[in-house]
Coordinates of C-alpha atoms and ligand atoms in Angstrom, one line a residue:
Chain A
X101 CA 83.3 301.5 219.7
X102 CA 84.7 304.6 219.3
X103 CA 84.3 304.1 215.3
X104 CA 81.1 302.9 215.1
X105 CA 80.1 306.2 217.0
X106 CA 82.0 308.2 215.3
X107 CA 80.4 306.7 212.4
X108 CA 77.2 306.9 213.0
X109 CA 77.5 310.6 214.4
X110 CA 78.6 311.7 210.6
X111 CA 75.9 310.0 209.0
X112 CA 74.0 311.7 211.4
X113 CA 75.2 315.2 211.0
X114 CA 74.8 314.6 206.6
X115 CA 71.6 313.1 207.2
X116 CA 70.4 316.6 209.3
X117 CA 72.6 318.9 206.6
X118 CA 70.7 318.3 203.8
X119 CA 66.8 318.1 206.6
X120 CA 67.9 321.8 207.3
X121 CA 68.8 322.7 203.5
X122 CA 65.4 321.1 202.4
X123 CA 63.5 322.1 205.3
X124 CA 64.5 325.5 205.3
X125 CA 64.3 326.1 201.7
X126 CA 60.6 325.0 202.2
X127 CA 60.2 327.7 204.6
X128 CA 61.5 330.3 201.9
X129 CA 58.8 329.2 200.0
X130 CA 56.2 329.2 202.2
X131 CA 57.2 332.5 203.8
X132 CA 57.3 333.9 200.1
X133 CA 53.8 332.3 199.0
X134 CA 51.8 334.1 202.0
X135 CA 54.1 336.8 202.3
X136 CA 53.0 338.0 198.2
X137 CA 50.0 336.7 199.3
X138 CA 46.3 339.9 199.1
X139 CA 45.4 340.5 202.5
X140 CA 41.9 339.3 202.0
X141 CA 43.6 335.8 201.4
X142 CA 45.9 336.2 204.2
X143 CA 43.1 336.6 206.3
X144 CA 41.1 333.5 204.7
X145 CA 44.4 331.1 205.6
X146 CA 44.6 333.2 209.6
X147 CA 40.7 331.6 209.9
X148 CA 41.0 328.4 208.5
X149 CA 44.5 328.0 210.6
X150 CA 41.6 328.9 213.0
X151 CA 40.0 326.4 212.7
X152 CA 41.7 324.3 212.1
X153 CA 43.9 324.7 216.1
X154 CA 40.5 324.4 216.8
X155 CA 39.4 321.6 215.2
X156 CA 43.3 320.1 216.5
X157 CA 42.3 318.1 219.7
X158 CA 39.1 316.4 217.7
X159 CA 41.7 315.3 214.6
X160 CA 43.7 314.0 216.9
X161 CA 40.6 311.8 218.6
X162 CA 42.1 308.2 219.7
X163 CA 45.5 309.3 220.4
X164 CA 46.2 310.5 224.1
X165 CA 50.6 310.2 224.1
X166 CA 49.9 312.7 220.4
X167 CA 47.8 315.3 222.4
X168 CA 49.5 314.8 225.3
X169 CA 52.9 316.0 223.1
X170 CA 51.2 319.2 221.2
X171 CA 50.4 320.6 224.6
X172 CA 54.1 320.3 225.7
X173 CA 54.6 321.9 222.3
X174 CA 52.4 324.7 222.9
X175 CA 54.4 325.0 226.0
X176 CA 57.3 325.7 224.4
X177 CA 56.4 327.5 222.0
X178 CA 55.0 329.7 224.8
X179 CA 58.4 330.0 227.1
X180 CA 60.7 330.5 223.2
X181 CA 58.3 333.8 222.5
X182 CA 58.5 334.8 225.4
X183 CA 62.6 334.4 225.3
X184 CA 62.0 336.1 222.0
X185 CA 61.2 339.1 223.0
X186 CA 64.3 339.3 224.6
X187 CA 67.1 338.1 222.5
X188 CA 64.7 338.8 219.6
X189 CA 63.7 342.0 219.8
X190 CA 65.3 343.8 222.7
X191 CA 69.1 342.1 221.4
X192 CA 69.9 340.6 225.0
X193 CA 72.0 336.9 225.3
X194 CA 70.1 334.9 228.3
X195 CA 70.1 332.1 228.4
X196 CA 68.9 331.3 232.4
X197 CA 65.2 331.6 231.3
X198 CA 64.7 328.8 232.5
X199 CA 64.8 330.4 235.9
X200 CA 61.5 332.7 235.5
X201 CA 59.5 329.4 234.5
X202 CA 60.6 327.4 237.6
X203 CA 59.6 331.5 239.6
X204 CA 56.2 330.4 237.8
X205 CA 56.0 327.2 238.2
X206 CA 57.2 327.9 242.3
X207 CA 55.2 330.1 242.3
X208 CA 51.8 328.5 241.3
X209 CA 52.6 325.3 243.6
X210 CA 53.6 327.8 246.6
X211 CA 50.4 329.2 246.5
X212 CA 47.8 326.3 245.6
X213 CA 50.0 323.3 247.8
X214 CA 50.9 325.4 250.5
X215 CA 48.6 328.8 251.2
X216 CA 45.6 326.6 249.4
X217 CA 44.8 329.6 246.9
X218 CA 42.9 329.7 244.0
X219 CA 44.9 327.9 241.3
X220 CA 43.8 331.7 238.7
X221 CA 44.6 333.3 242.0
X222 CA 48.6 331.8 242.0
X223 CA 48.2 331.7 237.9
X224 CA 47.8 336.0 237.8
X225 CA 50.2 335.7 240.8
X226 CA 53.6 333.9 238.8
X227 CA 53.0 336.5 236.3
X228 CA 53.3 339.1 238.1
X229 CA 56.5 337.0 240.5
X230 CA 58.5 336.0 237.2
X231 CA 57.8 339.5 236.1
X232 CA 59.4 341.0 239.4
X233 CA 62.3 338.7 239.6
X234 CA 62.9 339.9 235.4
X235 CA 62.4 343.5 236.7
X236 CA 64.6 342.5 239.7
X237 CA 67.8 341.3 237.4
X238 CA 67.4 343.2 234.9
X239 CA 68.2 346.7 236.5
X240 CA 71.6 345.2 237.2
X241 CA 72.4 343.0 234.4
X242 CA 71.0 344.9 231.6
X243 CA 73.9 347.4 231.6
X244 CA 75.9 344.5 231.1
X245 CA 77.2 344.3 227.5
X246 CA 76.7 340.6 225.3
X247 CA 79.0 338.5 226.5
X248 CA 78.7 339.8 229.7
X249 CA 75.2 339.6 229.7
X250 CA 75.2 336.3 229.3
X251 CA 77.5 335.0 231.9
X252 CA 75.3 336.7 234.5
X253 CA 71.7 334.8 233.7
X254 CA 73.7 331.8 233.5
X255 CA 74.3 332.4 237.0
X256 CA 70.6 333.6 238.1
X257 CA 69.6 330.3 236.3
X258 CA 72.3 328.5 238.8
X259 CA 70.7 330.1 241.9
X260 CA 67.5 330.0 241.1
X261 CA 67.2 326.3 241.3
X262 CA 69.9 325.7 243.9
X263 CA 67.6 327.8 245.8
X264 CA 65.1 325.7 245.0
X265 CA 67.2 322.6 245.8
X266 CA 68.8 324.3 249.0
X267 CA 65.3 326.1 249.7
X268 CA 64.0 323.5 252.8
X269 CA 60.6 323.0 253.9
X270 CA 59.3 325.8 251.5
X271 CA 60.6 323.9 248.4
X272 CA 60.9 320.2 250.2
X273 CA 64.2 319.9 248.3
X274 CA 65.0 318.0 245.0
X275 CA 62.0 316.0 245.8
X276 CA 59.8 318.5 245.0
X277 CA 56.0 319.9 245.8
X278 CA 54.1 317.4 245.0
X279 CA 49.9 317.1 245.1
X280 CA 49.5 321.1 242.5
X281 CA 45.0 321.3 241.7
X282 CA 44.2 321.3 238.5
X283 CA 42.4 324.8 238.0
X284 CA 39.0 325.2 237.8
X285 CA 36.2 327.4 235.9
X286 CA 32.6 327.3 237.1
X287 CA 32.5 323.9 238.2
X288 CA 34.3 322.7 235.1
X289 CA 37.7 321.1 236.2
X290 CA 40.5 320.5 233.6
X291 CA 41.1 317.1 234.0
X292 CA 41.8 316.4 230.4
X293 CA 44.3 317.1 228.0
X294 CA 41.1 318.4 225.6
X295 CA 40.1 320.8 227.9
X296 CA 44.9 321.7 228.3
X297 CA 44.8 321.5 225.4
X298 CA 42.0 325.4 224.9
X299 CA 43.2 326.5 228.4
X300 CA 46.8 325.6 227.0
X301 CA 46.0 327.6 223.3
X302 CA 44.3 330.5 224.2
X303 CA 47.4 331.2 226.6
X304 CA 49.9 330.4 223.3
X305 CA 47.2 332.8 220.7
X306 CA 47.6 335.8 223.7
X307 CA 51.7 335.5 223.8
X308 CA 51.5 335.9 220.2
X309 CA 49.3 339.0 219.7
X310 CA 51.7 340.7 222.4
X311 CA 54.8 340.0 220.5
X312 CA 52.8 341.3 217.0
X313 CA 52.0 343.9 218.8
X314 CA 55.0 344.9 220.3
X315 CA 57.3 344.5 217.0
X316 CA 54.7 346.8 214.9
X317 CA 54.0 349.1 217.5
X318 CA 56.8 352.3 218.4
X319 CA 57.8 350.3 220.8
X320 CA 59.0 347.5 218.4
X321 CA 60.1 349.6 216.2
X322 CA 63.0 351.9 219.5
X323 CA 63.5 347.7 220.0
X324 CA 65.4 347.4 216.4
X325 CA 66.5 351.0 216.0
X326 CA 68.7 350.5 220.0
X327 CA 70.2 346.6 217.9
X328 CA 71.5 348.6 214.8
X329 CA 72.8 351.8 217.1
X330 CA 71.9 352.3 220.4
X331 CA 73.5 356.1 220.4
X332 CA 71.9 356.7 217.4
X333 CA 68.3 355.7 219.1
X334 CA 68.8 357.5 222.0
X335 CA 69.6 361.0 219.5
X336 CA 66.8 360.6 218.5
X337 CA 64.7 359.9 222.0
X338 CA 64.9 356.5 222.8
X339 CA 65.5 355.6 226.2
X340 CA 66.8 352.5 225.7
X341 CA 67.9 350.7 229.1
X342 CA 64.5 351.7 230.3
X343 CA 62.9 350.0 226.8
X344 CA 65.0 346.7 227.3
X345 CA 64.3 346.9 231.5
X346 CA 60.4 346.1 230.0
X347 CA 60.8 343.6 227.5
X348 CA 62.8 342.0 229.9
X349 CA 60.1 341.7 232.7
X350 CA 57.9 341.4 230.2
X351 CA 59.5 338.2 229.0
X352 CA 60.8 336.6 232.7
X353 CA 56.8 337.3 233.6
X354 CA 55.4 335.4 230.0
X355 CA 57.5 333.1 231.5
X356 CA 56.2 332.1 234.8
X357 CA 52.7 331.7 233.6
X358 CA 54.4 328.4 231.0
X359 CA 55.7 327.5 234.2
X360 CA 52.8 327.7 235.6
X361 CA 51.0 326.3 233.5
X362 CA 53.1 323.5 233.6
X363 CA 53.0 323.2 237.4
X364 CA 49.4 322.3 237.2
X365 CA 48.7 320.4 234.5
X366 CA 51.5 317.7 235.6
X367 CA 50.8 318.6 239.1
X368 CA 53.8 318.6 239.8
X369 CA 56.8 320.9 240.7
X370 CA 60.7 320.6 241.4
X371 CA 64.5 321.1 240.4
X372 CA 65.0 319.1 237.9
X373 CA 62.5 320.5 235.1
X374 CA 64.5 324.0 235.2
X375 CA 68.1 323.1 234.9
X376 CA 70.7 325.2 232.7
X377 CA 70.0 322.3 229.8
X378 CA 66.2 323.3 230.0
X379 CA 67.5 327.5 229.4
X380 CA 70.2 326.6 226.6
X381 CA 67.1 324.8 224.7
X382 CA 64.8 327.0 225.0
X383 CA 67.6 328.9 223.3
X384 CA 68.2 326.5 220.3
X385 CA 64.6 327.2 219.3
X386 CA 64.7 330.3 219.1
X387 CA 68.1 330.8 217.7
X388 CA 66.7 327.2 215.1
X389 CA 63.4 329.1 214.0
X390 CA 65.3 332.5 213.5
X391 CA 65.8 335.6 216.3
X392 CA 63.6 337.4 215.8
X393 CA 60.8 336.1 213.9
X394 CA 57.5 334.9 215.2
X395 CA 56.5 332.4 213.0
X396 CA 60.3 330.8 213.5
X397 CA 60.4 331.1 216.7
X398 CA 57.7 329.0 216.9
X399 CA 58.5 326.6 214.3
X400 CA 61.9 325.9 216.4
X401 CA 59.3 325.4 219.4
X402 CA 58.1 323.6 217.5
X403 CA 60.0 321.0 215.9
X404 CA 62.5 320.4 219.2
X405 CA 59.5 320.2 221.5
X406 CA 59.2 317.1 219.0
X407 CA 62.5 315.8 218.6
X408 CA 63.4 314.5 221.8
X409 CA 59.8 312.6 221.5
X410 CA 61.2 310.8 218.4
X411 CA 65.0 310.9 219.4
X412 CA 62.8 308.3 222.1
X413 CA 64.7 305.8 221.6
X414 CA 68.2 306.7 220.9
X415 CA 67.4 309.3 225.0
X416 CA 72.1 308.7 225.6
X417 CA 72.8 310.5 221.4
X418 CA 69.6 313.6 222.4
X419 CA 71.8 316.2 223.0
X420 CA 74.6 315.2 220.9
X421 CA 72.3 315.3 218.4
X422 CA 70.8 318.7 218.8
X423 CA 74.8 319.6 219.9
X424 CA 75.4 318.4 215.8
X425 CA 72.0 320.7 215.3
X426 CA 72.9 323.5 216.5
X427 CA 76.8 323.0 214.7
X428 CA 74.9 322.3 211.2
X429 CA 72.2 325.3 211.3
X430 CA 75.6 327.7 212.0
X431 CA 76.9 326.4 208.9
X432 CA 73.6 326.0 207.1
X433 CA 71.3 328.0 208.1
X434 CA 73.3 330.5 210.9
X435 CA 69.5 333.0 210.3
X436 CA 66.6 330.0 211.0
X437 CA 64.5 328.7 209.3
X438 CA 62.2 331.3 208.6
X439 CA 64.5 334.3 209.2
X440 CA 63.5 337.7 210.5
X441 CA 64.4 339.0 206.0
X442 CA 62.6 336.0 204.3
X443 CA 59.1 338.0 206.6
X444 CA 59.9 341.1 204.9
X445 CA 59.3 338.7 201.5
X446 CA 61.4 340.1 198.6
X447 CA 62.6 338.1 195.6
X448 CA 60.9 334.5 194.5
X449 CA 63.6 332.3 197.0
X450 CA 65.3 329.6 194.8
X451 CA 65.2 325.3 194.8
X452 CA 69.0 324.9 193.9
X453 CA 70.1 322.7 196.9
X454 CA 74.0 324.2 196.7
X455 CA 75.4 327.0 195.0
X456 CA 77.9 325.1 192.8
X457 CA 79.5 328.7 191.0
X458 CA 79.5 329.9 194.6
X459 CA 81.5 326.5 195.2
X460 CA 84.0 326.8 192.6
X461 CA 84.2 330.5 193.1
X462 CA 86.5 332.4 195.8
X463 CA 85.1 333.9 198.3
X464 CA 84.0 337.5 197.4
X465 CA 84.4 338.6 201.1
Chain B
X6 CA 67.7 380.7 221.6
X7 CA 70.8 378.5 222.7
X8 CA 73.5 380.1 224.7
X9 CA 76.3 377.8 226.1
X10 CA 78.8 379.1 228.9
X11 CA 81.5 378.2 230.7
X12 CA 80.6 373.9 229.0
X13 CA 83.2 371.6 229.9
X14 CA 83.4 367.4 229.4
X15 CA 85.1 364.9 230.1
X16 CA 85.6 361.6 228.4
X17 CA 87.4 359.5 231.6
X18 CA 91.2 361.2 232.5
X19 CA 90.1 363.4 229.2
X20 CA 89.2 367.2 229.3
X21 CA 87.9 367.9 225.9
X22 CA 85.9 370.7 226.2
X23 CA 87.8 373.2 228.2
X24 CA 84.6 375.8 229.4
X25 CA 84.0 377.0 225.9
X26 CA 81.3 379.3 225.4
X27 CA 78.5 381.2 222.5
X28 CA 75.0 381.4 221.8
X29 CA 72.7 380.6 218.9
X30 CA 70.2 383.1 218.0
X31 CA 66.8 382.2 216.3
X32 CA 66.5 381.8 212.5
X33 CA 70.6 382.1 213.1
X34 CA 73.0 379.2 211.2
X35 CA 76.1 379.0 213.4
X36 CA 78.6 377.1 212.6
X37 CA 81.6 375.4 214.8
X38 CA 84.6 374.8 212.4
X39 CA 88.0 373.9 213.7
X40 CA 90.0 370.1 212.8
X41 CA 89.9 366.7 213.8
X42 CA 89.5 366.3 217.9
X43 CA 89.1 369.8 217.9
X44 CA 85.9 368.6 220.1
X45 CA 83.1 369.7 217.3
X46 CA 81.5 366.0 217.9
X47 CA 81.6 366.5 221.9
X48 CA 80.0 369.5 221.6
X49 CA 76.5 368.6 220.0
X50 CA 76.3 365.4 222.5
X51 CA 77.5 367.7 226.0
X52 CA 73.9 370.0 224.0
X53 CA 71.8 366.8 223.1
X54 CA 72.3 365.2 226.6
X55 CA 74.5 361.1 224.6
X56 CA 77.5 362.6 227.0
X57 CA 76.3 362.7 230.2
X58 CA 79.4 363.5 231.8
X59 CA 79.3 367.3 231.1
X60 CA 79.1 370.7 233.8
X61 CA 78.3 374.5 233.2
X62 CA 75.4 376.0 232.2
X63 CA 73.1 375.3 228.6
X64 CA 70.2 377.6 228.2
X65 CA 67.5 376.9 225.8
X66 CA 64.8 379.3 225.9
X67 CA 66.0 380.3 228.6
X68 CA 65.8 377.2 230.9
X69 CA 68.6 375.1 232.0
X70 CA 68.4 371.7 230.2
X71 CA 72.5 370.6 231.2
X72 CA 70.6 367.8 234.4
X73 CA 68.1 366.7 231.3
X74 CA 67.8 363.2 229.3
X75 CA 68.6 363.2 225.5
X76 CA 64.7 361.8 225.2
X77 CA 64.1 365.5 227.6
X78 CA 65.3 367.2 225.2
X79 CA 64.3 365.3 222.3
X80 CA 60.9 367.1 222.9
X81 CA 61.9 370.3 223.9
X82 CA 62.9 371.4 220.5
X83 CA 66.6 370.5 219.8
X84 CA 67.7 367.5 217.3
X85 CA 70.8 366.0 216.9
X86 CA 71.8 364.6 213.3
X87 CA 74.6 362.3 214.2
X88 CA 78.1 362.1 213.0
X89 CA 77.7 359.3 210.4
X90 CA 74.8 359.5 210.3
X91 CA 73.6 355.9 211.0
X92 CA 70.5 355.4 210.2
X93 CA 68.9 351.9 211.7
X94 CA 70.4 349.8 208.9
X95 CA 67.2 347.0 209.7
X96 CA 64.9 349.6 209.5
X97 CA 63.1 351.1 206.2
X98 CA 63.2 354.6 205.1
X99 CA 59.7 355.1 206.3
X100 CA 60.3 353.4 209.6
X101 CA 63.1 355.5 210.1
X102 CA 61.3 358.6 209.6
X103 CA 59.1 357.7 212.5
X104 CA 61.9 357.2 214.9
X105 CA 62.3 360.2 214.4
X106 CA 58.9 360.6 215.6
X107 CA 58.7 358.3 218.7
X108 CA 58.6 361.3 221.0
X109 CA 55.2 362.4 219.1
X110 CA 51.9 361.6 220.3
X111 CA 50.4 363.7 217.4
X112 CA 50.1 361.1 214.3
X113 CA 47.8 364.2 212.2
X114 CA 50.7 366.5 212.6
X115 CA 53.3 363.4 211.5
X116 CA 51.2 362.6 209.0
X117 CA 51.3 365.7 208.2
X118 CA 55.3 366.1 208.3
X119 CA 55.9 362.9 206.8
X120 CA 54.6 364.2 203.1
X121 CA 56.1 367.2 203.8
X122 CA 59.9 365.3 204.3
X123 CA 58.7 363.3 200.9
X124 CA 58.0 366.7 198.8
X125 CA 61.4 367.5 200.4
X126 CA 63.4 365.2 199.4
X127 CA 61.9 362.8 196.9
X128 CA 64.4 360.5 196.0
X129 CA 63.4 358.8 199.8
X130 CA 59.4 359.7 198.7
X131 CA 60.5 356.4 196.5
X132 CA 62.5 354.0 198.5
X133 CA 59.9 354.4 201.4
X134 CA 60.1 350.8 201.5
X135 CA 63.4 350.5 200.9
X136 CA 65.9 349.5 204.2
X137 CA 67.3 352.5 205.6
X138 CA 70.7 350.0 205.5
X139 CA 70.3 349.9 201.5
X140 CA 70.3 353.0 200.5
X141 CA 73.6 355.1 199.3
X142 CA 76.1 358.1 201.8
X143 CA 74.0 360.6 199.8
X144 CA 70.2 359.4 200.7
X145 CA 71.4 359.0 204.1
X146 CA 72.5 362.1 204.5
X147 CA 69.3 363.0 203.1
X148 CA 67.4 360.7 205.7
X149 CA 69.7 361.1 208.4
X150 CA 68.2 364.9 208.0
X151 CA 65.1 364.4 207.6
X152 CA 64.4 362.2 210.2
X153 CA 66.1 364.5 212.9
X154 CA 63.0 366.5 211.2
X155 CA 60.5 364.4 211.5
X156 CA 60.7 364.9 215.2
X157 CA 59.6 368.7 214.6
X158 CA 62.4 370.4 216.3
X159 CA 63.1 374.2 217.5
X160 CA 67.1 373.6 216.9
X161 CA 68.9 371.2 214.6
X162 CA 72.5 370.4 215.1
X163 CA 74.0 368.8 211.8
X164 CA 76.8 367.3 212.8
X165 CA 80.0 367.0 210.0
X166 CA 77.1 366.5 207.5
X167 CA 79.7 366.5 204.3
X168 CA 81.5 363.6 205.7
X169 CA 82.6 361.0 202.4
X170 CA 80.4 362.3 200.1
X171 CA 81.1 363.6 196.6
X172 CA 81.3 367.7 195.9
X173 CA 78.4 367.4 194.4
X174 CA 76.0 366.0 196.4
X175 CA 78.0 368.2 199.1
X176 CA 76.4 371.4 197.7
X177 CA 72.6 369.9 197.6
X178 CA 72.4 368.6 201.1
X179 CA 73.9 372.2 201.9
X180 CA 71.4 373.5 200.0
X181 CA 68.6 372.2 201.3
X182 CA 70.1 373.3 205.2
X183 CA 70.5 376.5 203.7
X184 CA 66.3 375.9 202.3
X185 CA 65.1 374.7 206.1
X186 CA 67.2 377.9 207.7
X187 CA 65.3 380.4 205.1
X188 CA 62.0 379.1 204.3
X189 CA 60.7 377.7 207.6
X190 CA 62.7 380.4 209.9
X191 CA 64.8 377.2 211.8
X192 CA 67.7 377.3 213.3
X193 CA 70.4 376.1 212.6
X194 CA 73.6 374.9 214.6
X195 CA 76.3 373.1 211.9
X196 CA 79.8 371.6 212.8
X197 CA 82.0 371.0 210.0
X198 CA 85.6 370.5 208.7
X199 CA 85.2 371.4 205.4
X200 CA 85.1 375.3 206.2
X201 CA 84.7 376.5 203.1
X202 CA 80.9 375.1 202.4
X203 CA 79.7 375.6 206.1
X204 CA 80.9 379.9 205.9
X205 CA 79.2 380.4 202.7
X206 CA 75.4 379.5 204.1
X207 CA 76.2 380.2 208.2
X208 CA 75.8 383.5 209.4
X209 CA 78.2 383.3 212.1
X210 CA 80.9 381.1 213.3
X211 CA 83.0 379.7 216.3
X212 CA 86.3 378.2 215.5
X213 CA 87.5 375.4 218.2
X214 CA 90.5 374.2 218.6
X215 CA 91.3 371.3 221.2
X216 CA 89.2 372.1 223.4
X217 CA 89.1 376.0 223.4
X218 CA 87.0 378.6 221.5
X219 CA 89.5 380.4 219.4
X220 CA 87.4 382.6 217.6
X221 CA 84.3 384.4 216.5
X222 CA 83.0 386.3 213.8
X223 CA 80.5 386.7 211.7
X224 CA 81.3 384.2 208.7
X225 CA 81.9 387.0 206.0
X226 CA 84.2 387.8 207.6
X227 CA 86.0 384.4 208.9
X228 CA 85.8 383.4 205.5
X229 CA 88.4 386.4 205.0
X230 CA 90.4 385.8 208.2
X231 CA 94.1 385.2 207.6
X232 CA 94.6 382.1 210.3
X233 CA 91.2 381.0 209.8
X234 CA 92.5 381.2 205.7
X235 CA 95.5 379.6 206.6
X236 CA 94.3 376.7 209.0
X237 CA 90.5 375.4 207.8
X238 CA 90.0 376.6 204.7
X239 CA 93.4 375.5 203.2
X240 CA 95.3 378.9 201.9
X241 CA 98.1 381.0 202.1
Ligands
LIG112 N1 84.3 357.7 223.3 C1 85.5 358.4 223.9 N2 86.1 358.6 224.6 C2 87.8 358.9 225.1 N3 88.1 360.3 224.2 C3 87.4 360.7 223.0 C4 85.8 360.4 222.8 N4 85.1 360.8 221.9 C5 86.6 361.7 221.6 N5 87.1 361.6 222.5 C6 88.4 362.6 223.3 O1 87.4 364.0 222.8 C7 88.7 365.2 221.7 C8 87.2 365.5 221.1 O2 86.3 365.2 220.2 P1 85.4 364.6 219.0 O3 85.2 364.1 218.7 O4 84.3 365.9 220.0 O5 86.7 366.0 217.9 P2 85.9 366.7 216.9 O6 85.7 368.1 216.5 O7 84.4 366.1 216.5 O8 86.9 366.1 215.7 P3 85.5 365.3 214.0 O9 86.1 366.5 212.7 O10 87.2 364.2 214.0 O11 84.8 364.7 214.0 C9 89.7 363.9 220.6 O12 90.6 364.4 221.7 C10 88.9 362.3 221.0 O13 89.9 361.8 221.8
LIG113 MG1 83.0 365.0 215.0

């Protein structure tokens, strides 16, 4: 039995290595092709992609399971992009992101079910409340460096989860809160996957636009500068703690939005959906895709949101395979599927699978 | 323009500046020389607010700034080119320059100044889209100075611009410094270990020794001073 597991893992490792290598080379080619397109053609490409996004639910017609998976992918894209603001842009390792996801979900649940508030109001307040928690947590902990910060965020994630479990009549403990209503606009109720699709992907597009504009603004440059050299950035007049807290708050608030959407989509919240493993999954999406790279993080979120569906038959192995994937990634492609540097364009990437010369020659550094 | 009085700075228990006083007048190049660990960088970092644990008085254009944050000090017109250049490696040359203009809101003015520094340093213009981390040491020093200039400083503070550079590059950099002072009337506070070079372009100088100013005079007199020649010019 033990040897069989070992053998399976070895085979899985090899397969994963080859898949990761192949996929990352493919992404390099695509990235190179897109970055070297002229501005006008790139616009057309973007337009074409927009039409594809709009048509997507119709393309999946007749397969509600597929559409449902696409919706979950959308929610994870929002989550991963919001975490990417914190990790990729502000350079702060946070491993408790599920806490903000939970805060958003429970804010919506409590406001709509317990207080009978309109969903849209609850939706906006989920953004505000999660952001507020992000701010209150960010002020004391963003002074911490690297490892300490990561540990503090793990702690926060656990505190929130335990508070939900032990929240008595308010959070209704492990049983959670059922009966969260669907949103509606002017009498039109979001009760089918297609209307949910447009709502969720509108939020995805908004999150992408926020991320993109942030990165290409003065603030984004300031954040990269802080990551490169905090003292030098400060000497230029950047206020590092101010920027870090701002981005941490925004990241938390966007995760709150994802929570609100998720709660309303499945009409139910319970603490099990917001565990430490959920935070780790989000972290993996960012790392797998490419820390700081917006298209990378989207791809990472999609892969890791779809993977569990494909692994249904080997449910037991799921987290073993995640772990393996993370190790393989660090060996085969530490910078992620679509790295920040590849997005800056440059030399045409090669299709060479293994650099044999590199294997034969001793490493130079 | 800058009036420092009884400035003290501490790193934990280490008393790095023990009440130094000096002045920089408008249009001057003033140099601060001294050996390793004398407190030269500490002096600049205290003025720019990078060191928060500082006491005494720093007056800039007759206003007290010792309580100000770095961003407020940059806004008032004091900018520092830190020791070791500290270019942003992941930003391009152009983006590094934009970082220099971080606090400015006059985008037309920034564009004009950007053009000006590119005229001044054509090597940087050729490398606009190159990442800062891939520049040579000399180019990085030029970029560090150019970046500081984009904040539109009234007082430019340079911390060992000669560090780690070949003599010919050092000559070039010092020629630039002199030119900025003479042509644009920029006031400069220059920290150097290379006392010879520094005194050759400065108007006045101060000698710093373990947190105290031990000598101050015109650059010319310091250059011929026996003590200075022995200790800092490697002569005698
Ligand atoms: N971050 C720090 N923590 C503790 N002590 C420090 C720190 N920075 C500097 N010091 C100490 O303060 C004193 C002055 O240092 P400073 O860097 O100002 O010297 P310097 O004159 O710039 O020297 P150099 O020419 O080598 O750059 C030294 O004794 C140094 O050890
Ligand atoms: Mg120094």
